[in-house]
């Protein structure tokens, strides 16, 4: 390459790097969402405007998956108020890209550049407070009604896990809650890190347990230093029928993409099993029977001994660590393996499981409004 062309190329690269480096977290979040093929719109909550990222074209669906991102940075939030509290790494966008079900990501107040003059309390000591939870709940219900979904699954990561539990108790259409490295005991978490107590927040650990009909799956990381599993297990144990899975080699941000397709399959099975439970049959009996059949099936398929199947994922027993795929350069930079894309066969299987759940609905709840196609 001639010296002149080399200098021009170098200058162009430096300009691109400078422009990328100057991008705000909100802009980088939008860029990643656009690259994944998601559309963005806003929905009004009770007090705030919320960004919504949609993975599927608007239309009717019996069940809507609603993803909630984590906090921007716990350390940063306790030292000073960031100019843009949007998460730097959009993990929920990556997981939503692996989800074959109709899904949306619901933005939190002050995030995504919607309110530059937002009260800093709303992403520091009050980030799980009444104003935040009430506005998210109102926005979620408007989004659900707009999509005409009869039920929702709440998926929350880190601080989004706390919000998922707090919102679920206010939304009667909640069918399931899934948390990943969820901050579910705020008092113990603040004390552990010697942070200022979240005095203007609602603590899931002190709230009444969710009703037993809601499927709960809580995923923990063995090497999580931000939300150590020991801080949340007592809070999870209060929840009726909650399932906990611990991945010993995972940390707070790595490597949730590698197991997400399998988690979605388990979720679909749990929802289908719950929908089949007769009204006069205790939920606990149905859950135990379903887990026993699922465990026996897994043991026969994989030649496992008793106690080594999926039922061993309960509290106090680590989940098996999935094999890690070869790391790509991007994976090496993040310190995590590259996410595995769900195969076509796996996506069809997961879609079929959700379809089985949808068919279990009775009456008008199980059928789309006139003129609307059924989505599974």
C-alpha positions in Angstrom: 0.0 0.0 0.0 1.3 3.4 -0.9 2.2 5.8 2.0 -0.6 8.2 1.1 -3.3 5.6 1.0 -2.0 4.1 4.2 -2.3 7.5 6.0 -5.8 8.0 4.6 -6.9 4.6 5.8 -5.4 5.2 9.2 -7.1 8.6 9.5 -10.4 7.1 8.6 -10.0 4.3 11.2 -9.2 6.9 13.8 -12.2 8.9 13.0 -14.5 5.9 13.2 -12.9 4.9 16.5 -13.4 8.4 17.9 -17.0 8.5 16.8 -17.7 5.1 18.2 -16.0 6.0 21.5 -18.1 9.1 21.8 -21.4 7.2 21.4 -23.5 7.2 24.5 -24.7 3.9 26.1 -28.2 4.6 24.7 -26.8 5.0 21.2 -24.8 1.8 21.4 -27.8 0.0 22.8 -29.9 1.2 19.8 -27.2 0.2 17.4 -27.0 -3.3 18.7 -30.8 -3.6 18.7 -30.9 -2.5 15.1 -28.2 -5.0 14.1 -30.3 -7.8 15.7 -33.3 -6.7 13.7 -35.4 -5.3 16.5 -37.7 -2.3 16.1 -38.1 0.4 18.8 -41.0 2.5 19.9 -42.1 4.2 23.1 -45.0 3.4 25.5 -46.3 5.6 28.3 -46.2 4.3 31.9 -47.9 5.9 34.8 -45.2 8.6 35.1 -42.4 7.9 32.5 -42.0 7.1 28.9 -40.4 3.7 28.3 -38.5 2.4 25.3 -39.7 -0.9 23.9 -37.7 -3.1 21.6 -39.8 -5.6 19.7 -38.5 -8.9 18.3 -41.6 -9.7 16.3 -44.0 -7.8 14.2 -47.0 -6.5 16.2 -49.8 -8.9 16.2 -51.8 -11.2 18.4 -50.1 -13.8 20.6 -51.4 -15.8 23.6 -48.2 -15.3 25.6 -45.7 -12.4 25.5 -42.1 -12.6 26.8 -41.1 -9.4 28.5 -37.3 -8.8 29.1 -36.0 -6.4 31.7 -32.3 -5.3 31.6 -30.0 -4.9 34.6 -28.6 -1.8 36.1 -26.0 0.3 34.3 -23.3 -0.2 36.9 -23.8 -0.8 40.7 -20.4 0.6 41.6 -20.8 3.6 39.4 -24.3 4.3 40.7 -23.1 4.3 44.3 -20.1 6.7 43.6 -21.8 9.2 41.3 -24.8 9.5 39.0 -23.9 8.5 35.5 -25.1 10.8 32.7 -26.7 7.9 30.9 -27.9 4.9 33.1 -28.5 2.6 30.1 -26.7 -0.7 30.5 -23.3 -0.9 28.6 -23.8 -4.5 27.7 -27.3 -5.4 26.5 -27.5 -9.0 27.6 -31.2 -9.1 27.4 -31.1 -8.1 23.7 -28.8 -11.0 23.0 -31.1 -13.5 24.8 -34.2 -12.1 23.1 -32.6 -12.8 19.8 -32.5 -16.5 20.7 -36.1 -16.6 21.8 -38.6 -17.9 19.1 -41.6 -16.6 21.1 -43.1 -13.1 20.6 -40.9 -10.9 22.8 -40.3 -7.3 23.8 -37.6 -5.6 25.9 -39.2 -3.1 28.2 -36.9 -0.2 29.0 -36.6 1.2 32.6 -37.2 4.9 33.5 -34.3 7.2 32.6 -32.7 4.7 30.3 -32.4 4.9 26.5 -32.0 8.6 26.4 -35.7 9.4 26.9 -35.4 11.8 29.9 -32.0 13.6 30.2 -33.3 15.5 33.3 -34.4 12.3 35.1 -34.1 12.3 38.9 -30.8 10.4 39.8 -32.7 8.7 42.6 -34.5 6.6 40.0 -31.4 4.7 39.0 -29.6 4.8 42.4 -31.3 4.4 45.8 -34.8 4.4 44.3 -34.2 2.3 41.2 -36.6 -0.4 42.4 -39.0 2.1 44.1 -42.7 2.5 43.9 -42.5 5.1 41.1 -40.3 2.9 38.9 -42.4 -0.3 39.5 -45.7 1.4 39.0 -44.6 3.0 35.8 -43.1 -0.2 34.4 -46.3 -2.1 35.4 -48.5 0.4 33.6 -46.3 0.3 30.5 -46.2 -3.5 30.5 -50.0 -3.7 30.6 -50.4 -1.2 27.8 -47.9 -3.2 25.7 -49.7 -6.5 26.5 -53.1 -5.0 25.6 -51.7 -3.6 22.4 -50.4 -7.1 21.4 -53.6 -8.7 22.8 -51.6 -11.2 24.7 -53.5 -13.0 27.4 -50.5 -13.8 29.5 -46.9 -12.6 30.1 -43.6 -14.2 31.0 -41.2 -11.8 32.9 -37.5 -12.3 32.3 -35.1 -10.2 34.4 -31.4 -10.0 34.6 -29.5 -8.7 37.7 -31.6 -5.7 38.9 -34.1 -6.6 36.3 -34.7 -9.8 38.2 -35.8 -7.8 41.3 -38.2 -5.7 39.1 -39.6 -8.9 37.5 -40.7 -10.2 40.9 -42.0 -6.8 42.0 -44.0 -6.4 38.8 -45.3 -9.9 38.8 -47.2 -9.4 42.0 -49.1 -6.5 40.3 -49.9 -8.2 37.0 -52.5 -10.9 37.3 -51.7 -12.1 33.8 -48.2 -13.2 34.8 -47.6 -16.9 33.9 -43.9 -17.2 34.7 -40.9 -15.4 36.1 -37.3 -16.2 35.1 -34.4 -14.4 36.7 -30.7 -14.5 35.8 -28.2 -13.5 38.5 -31.2 -11.6 40.0 -30.6 -9.2 42.9 -33.5 -10.5 45.0 -32.5 -9.5 48.5 -31.5 -5.8 48.5 -30.7 -5.4 52.2 -28.3 -8.3 52.2 -26.8 -7.2 48.9 -26.1 -3.6 50.1 -24.7 -4.9 53.4 -22.4 -7.4 51.6 -20.9 -4.7 49.3 -21.0 -2.0 52.0 -23.2 0.1 49.7 -25.6 2.8 50.8 -28.9 1.0 51.5 -31.5 1.3 48.7 -33.8 3.2 51.1 -36.3 4.3 48.4 -36.6 0.9 46.8 -39.0 -2.0 47.3 -37.2 -5.2 48.4 -38.4 -8.5 46.9 -37.1 -10.3 50.0 -39.7 -8.5 52.2 -42.6 -8.7 49.8 -45.3 -11.4 50.0 -44.4 -14.5 47.9 -46.0 -14.8 44.5 -49.0 -17.0 44.0 -48.3 -20.7 43.5 -49.7 -20.8 40.0 -46.8 -18.8 38.6 -43.9 -20.8 37.2 -40.6 -19.5 38.7 -37.1 -20.3 37.4 -34.1 -18.6 39.1 -30.6 -19.0 37.5 -27.5 -18.3 39.6 -23.8 -18.1 38.7 -21.3 -19.8 40.9 -18.6 -17.2 40.3 -20.9 -14.2 40.6 -19.2 -11.5 42.6 -21.8 -8.8 42.1 -24.8 -10.9 43.3 -23.3 -14.0 45.1 -25.8 -16.9 45.1 -25.6 -17.1 48.9 -27.3 -13.7 49.1 -30.4 -14.7 47.2 -31.2 -18.4 48.0 -33.1 -17.6 51.2 -35.3 -15.1 49.3 -35.9 -17.6 46.5 -36.8 -20.4 49.1 -39.8 -18.3 50.2 -41.3 -18.5 46.7 -43.8 -21.4 46.3 -42.5 -24.0 43.9 -39.5 -22.0 42.7 -36.8 -23.8 40.8 -33.2 -22.7 41.2 -30.3 -23.7 39.0 -26.7 -22.9 39.8 -24.0 -22.9 37.0 -20.7 -23.2 38.9 -18.4 -21.8 36.1 -20.6 -18.8 35.2 -20.1 -15.3 36.5 -22.5 -12.3 36.6 -22.4 -11.6 32.9 -20.9 -14.8 31.4 -22.2 -17.1 29.8 -26.0 -17.0 29.8 -26.3 -17.1 26.0 -24.9 -20.6 25.9 -27.8 -22.1 28.0 -30.7 -19.9 27.0 -32.3 -22.1 24.3 -32.4 -25.0 26.8 -33.9 -22.8 29.5 -36.6 -21.7 27.1 -37.4 -25.3 26.3 -37.7 -26.1 30.1 -39.9 -23.0 30.5 -42.2 -24.2 27.8 -42.5 -27.6 29.3 -43.2 -26.2 32.8 -45.9 -23.9 31.4 -47.5 -26.8 29.5 -47.4 -29.0 32.6 -48.9 -26.2 34.7 -51.7 -25.6 32.2 -52.7 -29.3 32.3 -53.1 -29.3 36.1 -56.8 -29.9 37.0 -58.4 -27.1 39.1 -59.0 -29.5 42.0 -55.5 -30.9 42.0 -52.8 -29.2 44.2 -50.2 -27.4 42.2 -47.5 -29.0 44.3 -48.6 -32.5 43.4 -48.7 -31.7 39.7 -45.3 -30.1 39.9 -43.8 -33.1 41.8 -45.3 -35.6 39.3 -44.1 -33.5 36.3 -40.6 -33.2 37.7 -40.5 -37.0 38.4 -41.5 -37.8 34.9 -39.1 -35.3 33.4 -36.2 -36.6 35.6 -37.0 -40.2 34.7 -37.1 -39.4 31.0 -33.7 -37.6 31.3 -32.2 -40.5 33.2 -33.3 -43.1 30.6 -32.1 -40.9 27.8 -28.7 -40.1 29.2 -28.1 -43.2 31.3 -28.0 -41.1 34.5 -28.4 -42.5 38.0 -31.1 -41.3 40.4 -30.4 -37.8 41.7 -28.4 -36.7 38.6 -31.2 -35.7 36.4 -32.9 -32.2 36.0 -34.5 -32.6 39.4 -31.0 -32.1 40.9 -31.2 -28.5 39.7 -33.2 -27.7 42.8 -31.8 -25.4 45.6 -28.6 -26.7 47.0 -27.5 -28.7 44.0 -25.4 -27.3 41.1 -26.7 -27.6 37.6 -24.5 -29.4 35.1 -22.1 -27.0 33.2 -22.8 -26.9 29.5 -19.9 -27.6 27.2 -18.3 -24.4 26.0 -18.1 -23.7 22.3 -14.8 -22.5 20.8 -14.3 -18.9 21.6 -14.4 -16.3 18.8 -12.3 -13.2 19.0 -15.4 -11.3 20.3 -15.8 -14.0 22.9 -12.2 -13.7 24.0 -12.5 -10.0 24.4 -15.5 -10.4 26.7 -14.0 -13.3 28.6 -16.9 -15.5 27.5 -17.5 -18.1 24.8 -19.4 -16.9 21.8 -23.1 -17.4 22.1 -24.5 -20.4 20.4 -27.3 -19.7 18.0 -30.3 -21.9 18.4 -30.4 -24.5 15.6 -33.4 -24.6 13.3 -34.4 -28.0 14.8 -34.1 -26.6 18.3 -36.1 -23.5 17.5 -38.8 -25.7 16.0 -38.9 -27.9 19.0 -39.1 -24.9 21.4 -41.8 -23.3 19.2 -43.8 -26.6 19.3 -43.6 -26.7 23.1 -45.0 -23.2 23.3 -47.6 -24.1 20.8 -48.6 -27.0 23.0 -49.0 -24.6 25.9 -51.1 -22.2 23.8 -53.5 -25.0 22.8 -54.2 -25.7 26.5 -56.0 -22.4 26.9 -59.8 -22.7 27.1 -62.5 -20.4 25.9 -61.7 -17.1 24.2 -58.4 -16.8 26.0 -57.0 -19.6 23.9 -58.1 -18.2 20.5 -57.0 -15.1 18.6 -59.5 -12.3 18.1 -61.5 -12.5 14.8 -59.3 -11.6 11.9 -56.0 -12.2 13.7 -53.7 -15.1 12.8 -52.6 -17.4 15.6 -48.9 -17.0 16.5 -46.9 -19.7 18.2 
